[in-house]
Every structure is written in C-alpha cells, then in structure tokens.
Amino acid sequence: MTRALAQQTDDTIRAAEVALVGVVQSLETEGVDATTLARVQTLLRLTVAKLPALDSVSFYDRKGHGIITSRTQITGSFSIPDRDYFKHHAGSQDRDMHIGSPVRSRTSGRWIMPVSRRVNQPNGFFAGVAVATIDLEYLQEFHNSFDLGRDGTIFLLSSRGKIIVRRPFSEAQINADASKGPVFQTYLNKGKEGSAVLTGYIDGIERMYSYQHLAHYPVIAASAVATMDVLADWRRETVRVLGAGAVLLAVLGLLGRKLIQLIGEREQAQRELRKAKTSLEKMNQSLERLTLLDSLTGLGNRRLFDTVLTEEFDRAKRTATFLALIMIDVDYFKRYNDLYGHPAGDACLQQLGETLMEAACRPGDVAVRYGGEEMAVLLPDTDVEGAVAMGERFRHAVLTRAIAHGGSPEDVVTVSIGAAACLPDQDDSSCKLLLQSADKALYAAKAGGRNQVCMAT
Ligand SMILES: Nc1nc2c(ncn2[C@@H]2O[C@H](COP(=O)(O)OP(=O)(O)OP(=O)(O)O)[C@@H](O)[C@H]2O)c(=O)[nH]1
C-alpha cells in the first residue's frame, strides 16, 4: 500500500513538473509580450483541465505579482512576494524545481502544495516564478480510498520532516514538525524504505508503519495500521476459525456417536442372530431326536435301531470286538390287552420301557422298541454270556415290577428274551445273521415256556 501511495504522489508531482516545463520554456524563449502570455494562459487552462491533481498553474513577475493563471476566476490577492518559494527563486540562480511547504491559496482558498520554477530573462536576470499548485484535497481523497481500519493513518512528510498532509486530516497538522517523530527517525536510521511497529507521537497509538521515500522528489510517504485493528481482525478470524472448528468437531462427534450406536446395534443384532441360530440348532437336534425316539416308551425306535446296528457292526469289525443283541418279547400280551384294555397295555409297555432303560446301564447300550410289544437292546463290546446276563437282569427287573397279569400263569407280566452275539471281523457274519440268531433264541425262550432267557446256538 505504501508503494502505491509513494507512486501516486510521485506521479502527481511529476504532472506538476511537466506542466511547469512547458510554461517556463515558452516564457523564456518567446518572451512575455501580450501575445505570448495569452497563448501560454490558454495552454495553462488546457493543461490543468487535464490534470485533476492540480489546483492551478500560474506565472508571477519578478515582483511577485500575478501575470497569468489557469484560473478563470480570482477571488483573493493575486500576488506572492512574501511566499517562501518566491523568495527562494528570487534569491537563487537555481533552475531546479522547488517543492514548497503547503499553504492556503490566496486565489482559491484551498490548501495547496506549491511546485515552482524560476523564470529567467534572456540575459539571465530574474523574470519571475512559474508555480503549479497541487490540491491537497485531491491527495486526501486518494488517501481516504485505502482501508486502514479505525485507527490507521497515512501521511506525506517533506525530506526535512515536515508534515505535508495527514489522514485523519487536521489543518493544525499541516507543516507541523515531525522530524523528531518515530517514523522520520526510523527513516533517518534505516534508509529510504522500511517498516516498524511504532507509537505515533501525535496520538500515542501503536501502529505497524511502513514508509518509502519517493523515487524522484524529496517526499516521504507513510501508511500504518493500528496494532489493535490488526489484532482485532486476527481475533475475529480466530474466533471464526475456532467456531467453524467447534461446529466441525460437534458434527464429527455426533457422527461418531451415531456410528458407535450403529455398531452396537449391529453387534446386538448379531448376538440375537447367534442366539436364534443356537436355539434353532437345539430345536433341530430335539426334532432329530424325536424322529429317532418311540413316542410311547421313550426308547429308541426302529429307525434308530437300524442305523445304530450297522454302525456298531462296522465298529466291532474295525476294533475286533463282540457285538451282542437281545430281543425281548412280552408274554401273553394279547391276553393282557384283552383283559385290561389297550390303554392299559400301552401303560404296561411304558413301564417296561423304563425298566429296560434302567437295566441297560452301559453308555454304549442302545435300547429300542423294535415293534409292537417287542424290544431290543444292542450291546457293543459284549459276548453272548454278557448278553444273557443283561437279559437276566432285565427279566428279573420286570418280575420285580410285578405288574399284575391275570392272563399269565405267573400272575404278573413276564418277558421272554433271546440273546445272540458275534465277532464281525472273524465270523462269516452280518447284521442280518445276528438278528436272525437273536430272533431264533427268542423263539426258543417262548417255546421253552416263556419267562426265560435263551442263548443262540
Ligand atoms: N396295548 C398295546 N398292545 C400292543 C401293542 N403292540 C402290539 N400289541 C399287542 O400285543 C399282542 C401280541 O400278541 P401275540 O403276538 O399274539 O403274542 P402274545 O399274546 O404276547 O403271546 P406270546 O408272545 O406267544 O406270549 C397283540 O395283541 C398286539 O395287538 C401296543 O403298542 N400297545
């Protein structure tokens, strides 16, 4: 920003200088006769009309009286013998351009910065002064176009440390001596261009200043933003960023919570699914068991018997062990039904089933209802003697139950049992043969008078 300010000031003074070059050239080469003056005056008006920064361009004679001006109207005195810049040119042969201290124009009443040059007669004597005045209001308007915050400042200093114009504008500050001020002192110490955090000597406000000496003229341009304004901007930005961050965090937090909740719900659903699967498996197992059980006695059914018989036969073959089978048939059961009725017959079978399960005490023994009032027990790793012993145990258990049977010579329910066994890896045996042997033994028990155990021969 300070660079733009310096550039604009430089350009403005250059415009004034260019205007002066034309005037001085014409007056010195063509003289100051009425015709030349009239022509130059027209030129001045045209020039100033094109340069809004200029308040006026005028020519004063060697006594300081106004001769020609770009102004169309003159309200005050058109005479400057007492002005410093006039005295400077009157007393010096110097042909360079001179930048004077700001003054209030006598002809327009506006604050102006005079830029002037000496005009010589052909013999080199002093002929007068050509002055271009820069309108300070024009500079102020440009300065005011910068956004410097509430306490920002802009000013132009002469190379001797005098204030030319300052924002905020104050007449009292124009031409005030700022040579002891921090900016001018920094300029003296650090050189033509620089920046620093300084406390203004006029208002005591701490600012971040930057200054630059103009490229072609003895003027220093400076601008500054109050540290508090910078911090206020920073604070506002920080609050905005923190606010946005907080909102973002809150949104992330909510999303995270939702995610955790969803994960929890998913795990819960999976747990319930696992539970449902387990109970379904249990139900399937129960169903499976049910299909293998006899509903009346709770013993295994014929289907279970057929499966287990094959499995156990194969196992016995592999392990070279005996497999025994006992077949059990209730004696005079037709008479029992006839005497006590079919439901009583069922109840009797149930009691016999319980008795058989108690008697078949080894874990590997499989007791089934083979069909009707006939039952069977498969006895792995058991020879025929063991099977007979098991049969006897059951027969006694049935007698001990003492289920009354008016149709039996024993007056209680009795059973006949046939026992058979085989060594599958040696015998030329088969499941069918084992069944036939046990059946034959059972037939022998019946034929032998019932209530007895017969061993297959
Ligand atoms: N209550 C009932 N009776 C059955 C059941 N299954 C078969 N029975 C009966 O059992 C009887 C078997 O009779 P039989 O084969 O003549 O033999 P038994 O009368 O026991 O005579 P032996 O076997 O020679 O002592 C038949 O009357 C069948 O109806 C059943 O589930 N419940």
Coordinates of C-alpha atoms and ligand atoms in Angstrom, one line a residue:
M1 CA 0.0 0.0 0.0
T2 CA 2.8 2.4 0.9
R3 CA 4.3 1.7 -2.5
A4 CA 1.1 2.6 -4.3
L5 CA 0.9 5.8 -2.1
A6 CA 4.5 6.8 -3.0
Q7 CA 3.9 6.0 -6.7
Q8 CA 0.8 8.1 -6.8
T9 CA 2.4 11.1 -5.0
D10 CA 5.5 10.8 -7.3
D11 CA 3.2 10.8 -10.4
T12 CA 1.2 13.8 -9.1
I13 CA 4.4 15.9 -8.5
R14 CA 5.7 14.8 -11.9
A15 CA 2.5 16.0 -13.5
A16 CA 3.0 19.4 -11.9
E17 CA 6.7 19.5 -13.0
V18 CA 5.8 18.6 -16.6
A19 CA 3.2 21.4 -16.7
L20 CA 5.9 23.8 -15.4
V21 CA 8.5 22.8 -18.0
G22 CA 6.2 23.9 -20.8
V23 CA 5.4 27.2 -19.2
V24 CA 9.0 28.1 -18.4
Q25 CA 10.2 27.1 -21.8
S26 CA 7.6 29.3 -23.6
L27 CA 8.2 32.3 -21.4
E28 CA 12.0 32.1 -21.6
T29 CA 12.2 31.6 -25.4
E30 CA 9.2 33.6 -26.6
G31 CA 9.3 36.5 -24.0
V32 CA 6.5 37.9 -22.1
D33 CA 4.7 40.1 -24.7
A34 CA 0.9 40.1 -24.6
T35 CA 0.5 37.6 -27.4
T36 CA 2.8 35.0 -25.9
L37 CA 1.1 35.5 -22.5
A38 CA -2.3 35.0 -24.0
R39 CA -1.2 31.8 -25.7
V40 CA 0.5 30.4 -22.6
Q41 CA -2.5 31.2 -20.5
T42 CA -4.7 29.2 -22.9
L43 CA -2.1 26.4 -22.7
L44 CA -2.2 26.5 -18.8
R45 CA -6.0 26.2 -18.8
L46 CA -6.0 23.2 -21.1
T47 CA -3.2 21.6 -19.1
V48 CA -4.9 22.0 -15.7
A49 CA -8.2 20.8 -17.1
K50 CA -6.5 17.5 -18.0
L51 CA -4.7 17.2 -14.6
P52 CA -7.2 16.9 -11.7
A53 CA -4.5 16.9 -9.1
L54 CA -3.5 20.4 -10.0
D55 CA -5.3 23.4 -8.4
S56 CA -3.7 25.9 -10.7
V57 CA -0.6 26.8 -12.8
S58 CA 0.4 30.5 -12.7
F59 CA 3.2 32.9 -13.6
Y60 CA 4.2 35.7 -11.3
D61 CA 6.6 38.5 -12.4
R62 CA 9.8 39.4 -10.6
K63 CA 7.9 41.4 -8.0
G64 CA 5.6 38.5 -7.2
H65 CA 2.5 40.0 -8.9
G66 CA 0.3 37.5 -10.8
I67 CA 0.6 37.8 -14.6
I68 CA -1.2 34.8 -16.0
T69 CA -3.0 31.8 -14.4
S70 CA -5.0 28.8 -15.4
R71 CA -7.8 30.1 -13.2
T72 CA -10.8 31.7 -14.7
Q73 CA -11.7 33.5 -11.5
I74 CA -9.5 35.1 -8.9
T75 CA -11.2 35.8 -5.6
G76 CA -8.3 37.0 -3.4
S77 CA -5.0 38.6 -3.9
F78 CA -3.0 37.5 -7.0
S79 CA 0.4 38.3 -5.6
I80 CA 3.0 36.2 -3.8
P81 CA 6.1 38.3 -3.0
D82 CA 6.0 37.1 0.7
R83 CA 5.8 33.4 -0.1
D84 CA 8.9 31.4 0.8
Y85 CA 9.1 29.7 -2.6
F86 CA 9.0 33.1 -4.3
K87 CA 11.8 34.4 -2.1
H88 CA 13.7 31.2 -2.8
H89 CA 13.7 31.6 -6.5
A90 CA 14.2 35.4 -6.4
G91 CA 17.3 34.9 -4.3
S92 CA 18.8 31.9 -6.1
Q93 CA 20.0 31.1 -9.6
D94 CA 19.0 27.5 -9.1
R95 CA 16.8 26.4 -12.1
D96 CA 15.6 23.2 -10.4
M97 CA 12.1 22.6 -9.5
H98 CA 11.2 23.6 -5.9
I99 CA 8.6 21.9 -3.7
G100 CA 7.3 24.4 -1.2
S101 CA 5.5 23.9 2.1
P102 CA 1.8 23.6 1.9
V103 CA -0.1 27.0 2.1
R104 CA -3.7 28.1 1.8
S105 CA -4.1 29.5 -1.7
R106 CA -4.9 33.2 -1.8
T107 CA -6.7 32.9 -5.1
S108 CA -8.9 29.8 -4.3
G109 CA -8.7 29.5 -0.5
R110 CA -7.8 25.8 -0.8
W111 CA -4.8 24.0 0.8
I112 CA -2.2 23.5 -1.8
M113 CA 1.4 22.3 -2.2
P114 CA 3.3 24.7 -4.5
V115 CA 5.7 23.3 -7.0
S116 CA 7.7 26.1 -8.7
R117 CA 10.5 27.0 -11.0
R118 CA 12.4 30.2 -11.6
V119 CA 11.8 32.0 -15.0
N120 CA 14.8 33.9 -16.4
Q121 CA 15.0 36.9 -18.8
P122 CA 17.2 36.3 -21.8
N123 CA 20.1 38.0 -20.0
G124 CA 19.8 35.5 -17.1
F125 CA 18.1 38.0 -14.7
F126 CA 15.2 37.0 -12.7
A127 CA 11.9 37.3 -14.6
G128 CA 9.5 35.7 -12.2
V129 CA 8.3 32.4 -10.9
A130 CA 6.0 29.7 -12.5
V131 CA 4.0 27.8 -9.9
A132 CA 1.9 24.7 -10.2
T133 CA -0.2 24.0 -7.1
I134 CA -1.2 20.5 -6.1
D135 CA -4.6 20.3 -4.4
L136 CA -4.2 18.7 -1.0
E137 CA -7.9 17.7 -1.1
Y138 CA -7.1 15.6 -4.2
L139 CA -4.4 13.8 -2.3
Q140 CA -6.7 13.3 0.8
E141 CA -9.4 11.7 -1.4
F142 CA -6.9 9.2 -2.7
H143 CA -5.6 8.5 0.9
N144 CA -9.2 8.0 2.1
S145 CA -9.7 5.3 -0.5
F146 CA -7.5 2.9 1.5
D147 CA -9.0 0.6 4.1
L148 CA -6.8 1.1 7.1
G149 CA -9.1 0.2 9.9
R150 CA -10.4 2.6 12.5
D151 CA -7.1 4.0 13.7
G152 CA -5.0 3.7 10.6
T153 CA -3.0 6.7 9.2
I154 CA -1.4 7.9 6.0
F155 CA 0.9 10.9 5.7
L156 CA 3.4 12.6 3.5
L157 CA 6.5 14.2 5.0
S158 CA 8.9 16.6 3.4
S159 CA 12.5 15.5 3.5
R160 CA 13.0 17.9 6.4
G161 CA 10.4 16.1 8.4
K162 CA 7.5 18.5 8.0
I163 CA 4.0 17.1 7.6
I164 CA 2.5 17.9 4.1
V165 CA -0.8 16.2 4.6
R166 CA -2.0 13.5 7.1
R167 CA -5.0 11.3 7.4
P168 CA -7.0 11.8 9.6
F169 CA -7.0 15.4 8.2
S170 CA -6.3 18.2 10.5
E171 CA -5.3 21.7 9.5
A172 CA -3.2 22.1 12.6
Q173 CA -1.0 19.2 11.5
I174 CA -0.1 20.8 8.1
N175 CA 3.5 21.9 8.2
A176 CA 3.9 20.5 11.8
D177 CA 7.4 19.4 12.6
A178 CA 7.5 15.6 12.7
S179 CA 11.3 15.4 12.4
K180 CA 11.6 14.1 16.0
G181 CA 8.7 11.6 15.4
P182 CA 9.4 7.9 15.3
V183 CA 8.7 7.4 11.5
F184 CA 11.1 10.2 10.4
Q185 CA 13.7 9.0 12.9
T186 CA 13.4 5.4 11.6
Y187 CA 13.8 6.8 8.1
L188 CA 17.0 8.6 9.1
N189 CA 18.3 5.4 10.8
K190 CA 17.2 2.8 8.4
G191 CA 17.1 4.4 5.0
K192 CA 14.7 5.1 2.1
E193 CA 12.3 2.3 2.7
G194 CA 11.3 0.3 5.8
S195 CA 8.7 -0.8 8.3
A196 CA 8.4 -0.9 12.0
V197 CA 5.9 -1.1 14.9
L198 CA 5.9 2.4 16.4
T199 CA 3.9 4.5 18.7
G200 CA 2.6 7.7 17.0
Y201 CA 3.8 10.9 18.7
I202 CA 0.6 12.7 17.7
D203 CA -2.0 10.4 19.1
G204 CA 0.1 7.8 21.1
I205 CA -1.5 4.9 19.1
E206 CA 0.8 1.9 18.4
R207 CA 0.8 1.0 14.7
M208 CA 2.6 -1.1 12.2
Y209 CA 4.2 1.6 9.9
S210 CA 5.7 1.3 6.6
Y211 CA 7.3 4.2 4.7
Q212 CA 9.0 4.9 1.4
H213 CA 11.0 7.9 0.1
L214 CA 9.6 9.0 -3.3
A215 CA 11.8 7.9 -6.3
H216 CA 12.2 11.4 -7.7
Y217 CA 11.2 14.0 -5.1
P218 CA 12.2 14.8 -1.5
V219 CA 9.0 13.5 0.0
I220 CA 8.4 10.5 2.2
A221 CA 5.1 8.6 2.0
A222 CA 4.0 6.5 5.0
S223 CA 1.0 4.4 6.0
A224 CA 0.1 2.5 9.1
V225 CA -2.5 0.1 10.6
A226 CA -3.1 0.2 14.3
T227 CA -1.8 -2.9 16.0
M228 CA -5.2 -3.3 17.8
D229 CA -7.0 -3.2 14.5
V230 CA -4.7 -5.9 13.1
L231 CA -5.2 -8.0 16.3
A232 CA -9.0 -7.3 16.1
D233 CA -9.0 -8.8 12.6
W234 CA -6.9 -11.6 13.7
R235 CA -9.2 -12.2 16.7
R236 CA -12.3 -12.1 14.5
E237 CA -10.7 -14.6 12.1
T238 CA -9.5 -16.8 15.0
V239 CA -13.0 -16.8 16.5
R240 CA -14.5 -17.6 13.1
V241 CA -12.0 -20.5 12.5
L242 CA -12.4 -21.8 16.1
G243 CA -16.2 -21.5 15.7
A244 CA -16.1 -23.4 12.4
G245 CA -13.7 -26.0 14.1
A246 CA -16.1 -26.4 17.0
V247 CA -19.0 -27.0 14.7
L248 CA -17.0 -29.5 12.7
L249 CA -15.9 -31.3 15.9
A250 CA -19.5 -31.3 17.1
V251 CA -20.7 -32.8 13.8
L252 CA -17.9 -35.4 13.8
G253 CA -18.8 -36.2 17.5
L254 CA -22.4 -36.7 16.5
L255 CA -21.5 -38.8 13.6
G256 CA -19.0 -40.8 15.8
R257 CA -21.8 -41.4 18.4
K258 CA -24.2 -42.4 15.7
L259 CA -21.5 -44.8 14.3
I260 CA -20.9 -46.3 17.7
Q261 CA -24.6 -46.7 18.2
L262 CA -25.0 -48.4 14.8
I263 CA -22.0 -50.7 15.6
G264 CA -23.6 -51.5 19.0
E265 CA -27.0 -52.2 17.3
R266 CA -25.2 -54.4 14.7
E267 CA -23.4 -56.4 17.4
Q268 CA -26.7 -56.7 19.4
A269 CA -28.4 -58.0 16.2
Q270 CA -25.5 -60.4 15.6
R271 CA -25.8 -61.7 19.2
E272 CA -29.5 -62.2 18.8
L273 CA -28.9 -63.9 15.5
R274 CA -26.4 -66.2 17.1
K275 CA -28.9 -66.9 20.0
A276 CA -31.6 -67.6 17.5
K277 CA -29.3 -69.9 15.5
T278 CA -28.3 -71.8 18.6
S279 CA -31.9 -72.3 19.7
L280 CA -32.8 -73.3 16.2
E281 CA -30.0 -75.9 16.2
K282 CA -31.2 -77.1 19.6
M283 CA -34.7 -77.4 18.2
N284 CA -33.4 -79.2 15.2
Q285 CA -31.5 -81.6 17.5
S286 CA -34.6 -82.2 19.6
L287 CA -36.6 -82.7 16.4
E288 CA -33.9 -85.1 15.2
R289 CA -34.0 -86.9 18.5
L290 CA -37.8 -87.1 18.3
T291 CA -37.7 -88.7 14.9
L292 CA -35.4 -91.4 16.4
L293 CA -37.5 -92.0 19.6
D294 CA -40.5 -94.1 20.2
S295 CA -43.2 -91.8 21.5
L296 CA -44.9 -94.3 23.8
T297 CA -42.0 -95.8 25.7
G298 CA -39.3 -93.1 25.2
L299 CA -36.9 -95.8 23.9
G300 CA -35.2 -95.5 20.6
N301 CA -37.3 -96.5 17.6
R302 CA -36.8 -99.0 14.8
R303 CA -35.1 -96.3 12.6
L304 CA -32.5 -95.6 15.3
F305 CA -32.0 -99.4 15.7
D306 CA -31.3 -99.9 12.0
T307 CA -28.8 -97.1 11.9
V308 CA -27.0 -98.0 15.1
L309 CA -26.9 -101.7 14.3
T310 CA -25.0 -101.0 11.1
E311 CA -22.6 -98.5 12.7
E312 CA -21.9 -100.8 15.7
F313 CA -21.4 -103.8 13.5
D314 CA -18.8 -101.9 11.5
R315 CA -17.1 -100.6 14.6
A316 CA -16.9 -104.1 16.1
K317 CA -15.4 -105.2 12.9
R318 CA -12.8 -102.5 13.0
T319 CA -12.0 -103.0 16.7
A320 CA -12.3 -106.8 16.6
T321 CA -14.8 -106.8 19.4
F322 CA -18.0 -108.6 20.1
L323 CA -21.4 -107.2 19.3
A324 CA -24.4 -108.7 21.1
L325 CA -28.1 -108.3 20.7
I326 CA -31.0 -109.3 22.9
M327 CA -34.6 -109.4 21.6
I328 CA -37.3 -109.1 24.2
D329 CA -41.0 -110.1 23.8
V330 CA -43.8 -109.6 26.4
D331 CA -45.5 -112.8 27.3
Y332 CA -49.2 -113.3 26.7
F333 CA -49.6 -109.6 25.9
K334 CA -52.6 -110.2 23.7
R335 CA -54.4 -111.6 26.8
Y336 CA -53.2 -108.5 28.8
N337 CA -54.8 -106.2 26.2
D338 CA -57.9 -108.3 26.2
L339 CA -58.1 -108.4 30.0
Y340 CA -57.2 -104.8 30.8
G341 CA -57.8 -102.9 27.6
H342 CA -55.5 -101.4 25.1
P343 CA -54.6 -98.2 27.1
A344 CA -53.6 -100.4 30.0
G345 CA -51.5 -102.3 27.5
D346 CA -49.8 -99.1 26.5
A347 CA -49.1 -98.2 30.1
C348 CA -47.6 -101.6 30.7
L349 CA -45.3 -101.1 27.7
Q350 CA -44.3 -97.7 29.1
Q351 CA -43.3 -99.3 32.4
L352 CA -41.4 -102.0 30.6
G353 CA -39.5 -99.3 28.6
E354 CA -38.5 -97.5 31.9
T355 CA -37.4 -100.8 33.3
L356 CA -35.3 -101.6 30.2
M357 CA -33.6 -98.2 30.3
E358 CA -32.6 -98.7 33.9
A359 CA -31.3 -102.2 33.1
A360 CA -29.3 -101.2 30.0
C361 CA -26.9 -99.3 32.1
R362 CA -23.7 -99.0 30.0
P363 CA -23.4 -95.8 28.0
G364 CA -23.0 -97.6 24.7
D365 CA -26.1 -99.8 25.1
V366 CA -28.9 -98.9 22.8
A367 CA -32.4 -99.9 23.9
V368 CA -35.2 -99.7 21.3
R369 CA -38.8 -100.6 20.8
Y370 CA -38.4 -103.0 17.9
G371 CA -42.0 -103.2 17.1
G372 CA -45.4 -103.9 18.8
E373 CA -44.6 -105.4 22.2
E374 CA -41.2 -106.4 21.1
M375 CA -38.0 -104.6 22.3
A376 CA -34.3 -105.0 21.6
V377 CA -31.0 -103.9 23.2
L378 CA -27.8 -103.6 21.2
L379 CA -24.8 -104.3 23.4
P380 CA -21.4 -103.2 21.9
D381 CA -18.2 -105.0 23.1
T382 CA -20.4 -107.7 24.7
D383 CA -20.2 -111.5 24.1
V384 CA -23.1 -113.8 24.3
E385 CA -22.7 -114.6 28.0
G386 CA -22.7 -110.9 28.8
A387 CA -25.8 -110.6 26.7
V388 CA -27.5 -113.4 28.6
A389 CA -26.5 -111.7 31.9
M390 CA -28.0 -108.5 30.7
G391 CA -31.2 -110.3 29.6
E392 CA -31.5 -112.0 33.0
R393 CA -31.1 -108.7 34.8
F394 CA -33.9 -107.2 32.8
R395 CA -36.1 -110.3 33.2
H396 CA -35.7 -110.0 37.0
A397 CA -36.3 -106.4 36.9
V398 CA -39.6 -107.0 35.1
L399 CA -40.6 -109.6 37.6
T400 CA -39.7 -107.3 40.4
R401 CA -42.1 -104.7 38.9
A402 CA -44.8 -107.2 39.5
I403 CA -47.3 -105.8 37.0
A404 CA -50.4 -107.9 37.6
H405 CA -51.4 -110.0 34.7
G406 CA -54.5 -112.2 35.2
G407 CA -53.9 -114.0 31.9
S408 CA -50.4 -115.2 32.7
P409 CA -49.6 -118.4 34.7
E410 CA -47.1 -116.2 36.7
D411 CA -50.0 -113.7 37.5
V412 CA -47.5 -110.9 36.7
V413 CA -46.1 -109.6 33.4
T414 CA -43.1 -111.6 32.3
V415 CA -40.8 -111.3 29.3
S416 CA -39.0 -113.9 27.1
I417 CA -35.5 -113.0 25.8
G418 CA -33.3 -114.3 23.1
A419 CA -29.6 -113.4 23.2
A420 CA -27.0 -113.6 20.4
A421 CA -23.5 -112.3 19.8
C422 CA -20.9 -112.3 17.0
L423 CA -17.3 -111.3 16.3
P424 CA -17.8 -109.4 13.0
D425 CA -14.1 -109.4 12.0
Q426 CA -13.8 -113.3 12.2
D427 CA -17.3 -114.7 11.8
D428 CA -18.8 -115.0 8.4
S429 CA -21.5 -112.9 10.0
S430 CA -23.7 -110.0 9.1
C431 CA -26.3 -107.8 10.8
K432 CA -29.0 -109.9 9.3
L433 CA -27.5 -113.1 10.8
L434 CA -27.2 -111.5 14.2
L435 CA -30.8 -110.5 14.1
Q436 CA -31.9 -114.0 13.0
S437 CA -29.8 -115.6 15.7
A438 CA -31.4 -113.4 18.4
D439 CA -34.8 -114.0 17.0
K440 CA -34.3 -117.7 17.0
A441 CA -33.1 -117.7 20.6
L442 CA -36.2 -115.6 21.5
Y443 CA -38.4 -118.3 19.7
A444 CA -36.6 -120.9 21.8
A445 CA -37.4 -119.0 25.0
K446 CA -41.0 -118.8 24.1
A447 CA -41.1 -122.4 23.2
G448 CA -39.2 -123.3 26.4
G449 CA -42.1 -122.0 28.5
R450 CA -41.6 -118.2 28.4
N451 CA -40.2 -116.0 31.2
Q452 CA -36.7 -117.1 30.4
V453 CA -33.5 -116.0 28.5
C454 CA -32.2 -118.3 25.7
M455 CA -28.8 -118.0 24.1
A456 CA -28.5 -118.5 20.4
T457 CA -26.7 -121.7 19.5
Ligands
LIG1 N1 -51.6 -102.2 24.0 C1 -50.8 -102.4 23.0 N2 -50.8 -103.6 22.5 C2 -49.9 -103.9 21.5 C3 -49.0 -103.0 21.1 N3 -48.2 -103.5 20.1 C4 -48.6 -104.8 20.0 N4 -49.7 -105.1 20.8 C5 -50.4 -106.3 21.1 O1 -49.5 -107.3 21.5 C6 -50.1 -108.5 21.2 C7 -49.1 -109.5 20.8 O2 -49.7 -110.8 20.7 P1 -49.1 -112.0 20.2 O3 -48.1 -111.8 19.1 O4 -50.2 -113.0 19.9 O5 -48.3 -112.6 21.4 P2 -48.7 -112.8 22.9 O6 -50.1 -112.6 23.1 O7 -47.8 -111.9 23.7 O8 -48.3 -114.2 23.1 P3 -46.8 -114.8 23.2 O9 -45.9 -113.8 22.6 O10 -46.8 -116.1 22.5 O11 -46.6 -114.9 24.7 C8 -51.2 -108.2 20.1 O12 -52.5 -108.4 20.7 C9 -50.9 -106.8 19.8 O13 -52.1 -106.1 19.5 C10 -49.1 -101.7 21.6 O14 -48.4 -100.7 21.2 N5 -50.0 -101.5 22.6

